[in-house]
DNA sequence: TCCCCATTTGTTTTT
DNA sequence: CAAATGGGGA
C-alpha cells in the first residue's frame, strides 16, 4: 500500500538499515571539533562526559542550550551514536526547532538531523502510533484538544445525571489531567482522589478513558500515560527502546512531571546514559504537574551521577543578575547556584510606579520609542530587541491598545491562538471528519454549521440511532436516513452532507484510516528531518499520484462545498472578513504538508504560532512563554500583589505557590541582557471595575544598590523608601516569615495609596441605576427602557420588574436596565 | 429551529 | 468588561 519500505524497529537494532549513517558517523570521528574550544570548562565537562548519568545544573543564561547542542554534536562526531540513536527531549517545539538548527550549524555540514529530537508529546505520538494496539487503540488515533475533551466530559457528566452547573466539566478535566500527569490510570487512582468530584471522579475518569478508546482518541495526557503503561506492561517493548535510544538528553528537567519522569527512568534504565539539564530556580510549571523534586533527587535515582554546574552567566549585566539573585534567595529548598558574570556594569534595574495601567502602557510605549531612537542616552535598539513580559495574558490588551493608537509595531506571542479560533476549529473538524469518519466529536461540531436545519432534536435522533446500532455518528446518520427517521429540510441537508463527506474522502490522498502495515508513516526516513517536516507527521505521502486533487485543493473544496465559506461571507458581524482571512491562512498552512493527516497531527501538537515576519516589532508575551528566551531590553509591568504574585496561585498553593511566583519573577528578570524595567500601577481595572493595587512584595526584595528608581513628574507611588531601606538581614527575616506586608516600602506604598485616594469608582453606563436606586422603585412608577421605551411598573420581585411598556407591551426586565423617567437626561 | 438579547461567569500560567 | 451561555420570542 505504501510505496516506500523502511526498516521497522525490530530490524533496527541489529540491522544494516542505517549503515550509511553509521559510516558517516565513523567518518566524522576524524573531524576536528572546534566547538569544544568555544566552551568554558564546566560546559566542556558536561559535553565530554558522554557515558553514565549526568545532571547539568544550568543557571539562567549560562549557555545550557549551547552545551546541550554541543553534546549532541559530540556524540555524533565521536561516532558514539548515530543520529537516530539519540533521544533528545525539549520542553517546547520552538526549543526543539532551535536545537535542530544549532546542531546542523555546529556540525557545519548537512546532516539528516536528529530524528528523535522533540517534545515529550511529539516523541510519544510517534511511539504510540507504533504500539497503539497494546492499549487498545488503532494506530490512526486522533488527538483531542482541550475543547474536545471538555465537551466529551460534559456529555459524560450529564449522562451520569450530575448537575453540570455544580460540577463543571472543566473541573473534572483538570482533575483528570492532574492524574494523568502523575501517571495514574483509573485503576491506580488512590481512593481519596477517586472520591473527588462529588464522589464520582474515579468512576467518571474510567468512563472517560473508555469513551476515548471507543472514539479511538487520546488526549494530551494520554500520550505519556499510555507509553508509560506500555513500557511497564511490556518489558520486551521497553527493552527494544532501551537498546535503541543509546543516549538520552533532557532539557528543562525541572519542568518534568511524574509521568515524564517515569517514562525517562524506564527508557534510561538499561545503559543510564542520560543527561538532564535544568535549573530548579526556573521551575514554573508546578501547576501543570511539574515536580521540582525530579531534579532534586536525580542523584538518588541515578547513583554515581555526575553533577556539573554551569554558573557563568553570559547574558545579563551584573546589576540585572544581582537583582534576580536577590529575589530568588527568598526561596527555600534550592540546590543553590552562584551566578557570576564578566560583563560590564551597565544600567541598574529600573523601577517605576504609575497611577494606573493605562499610564503604565503609555509610559512603556514612550520608553520603547525613546530606546528605539537612542534618545535614552543608550544605544539605539531595534524593536526586535525589546520585550514586554506579563504575568497573565489579559494584561496584554492594555499594551496592544496603546501601541495600536501610537502605531508601534508589536507582536503578541501566545495570545489567542490561531488554531483555537472558532472558524479554524470548525474547518479542522471538517478535515478531521473527512480523514476519519468515526470522529464523532468532529461530526457533532459541524453537523449544523453552517445551519442545515439539524437542531437539537435531529441531532438527538442521530445520537440515539448511532448508539443503538453501535456505530459512529456518520454511520448512524446514514442509517437514520435510510430508515426515514428524519424528514423535511433536515433530512435533505443531512443526506447532502453525508454524500459530500464520502466524495471528499474519496479525494483524500495519503494513508487513510486503514492501518499502514509497514509503519511507513511512523518511521523516520531522512525526510523527517527536512525543515518542512521537522515537527512530525508531515511525511511525504507515498503514491501521491493516485488522487485527482491535491490536499490543498481538497481543503478548499471542502470549505466551499460544505457552505462554510459562504456562511462567513454572508456574516454581517465585524469579525466576518477576519474569519475568512484566517481560513485562507489555514489553507495556506497546508502547503507545508503533503496530506491532511500530517497537517492535523501537526496542529494537534504544535500549539505555538510562529510569526517571523521581517518587520521589527516589540514582543509582548507571558513570563511563561518567555522561558528560554532573552532580550536586550525587557519590561516587566504589573508587579502588583494579587496580580504578580498572583492571588490565585497563593490561595491555591500557599507558600509553594508564592515560591513558584518568585521563580517566575526570577525568570522574568533574567531574560534581560542590558536593560530591565520593572513597573507597577496604583490602580487597575479588574473585571471592568477599578481596583487599587499594592506594589508587589517582590519589589521589596529587589536590592536597592542595583535599582534605579525612576521618578517622572506626576508619578504616584514610588517603591521603597530611600531612608528606611531594609538591610540584608532584615530582608532575610522578612523573607523567612514569607510576609512582606511589614516592610517599610510596603507601608509607605499603602500610606500613599490611601492618601491619594487611589481607588476611585468610575461611572459606567450599566450602573446608571445602582443597587440602592433599585429599591427605590415602587409599583406604578414610570420608567424608561433603552429598547422598549416608556412604561409603568406592574410588579416588583427583588431586582426584577414587570413593566407594562407603552409600545412594547408587558415585559419582565431587570431593574438595572430601566431608568426612573425622572432620571432621564434630556 | 433560529436569533437576539439578558444574564452569568470568569482571569493565571500551556505541552 | 468581555465572552459564553441560556431563555424567550419569531
Coordinates of C-alpha atoms (C1' of nucleotides) in Angstrom, one line a residue, chain A residues 358 361 395-407 410 620, chain C residues 2:
Chain A
X358 CA -3.2 52.9 31.1
X361 CA 1.2 51.3 29.0
X395 CA -2.5 42.2 30.7
X396 CA -1.5 42.3 27.1
X397 CA -4.5 44.2 26.0
X398 CA -3.5 47.5 27.6
X399 CA -0.3 47.4 25.6
X400 CA -2.0 46.4 22.4
X401 CA -4.5 49.2 22.7
X402 CA -1.8 51.7 23.3
X403 CA 0.6 50.5 20.7
X404 CA -2.2 50.4 18.1
X405 CA -3.0 54.0 18.8
X406 CA 0.6 55.2 18.6
X407 CA 1.3 52.9 15.7
X410 CA 4.2 44.7 18.1
X620 CA 4.5 41.0 24.1
Chain C
dA2 C1' -15.6 40.7 27.6

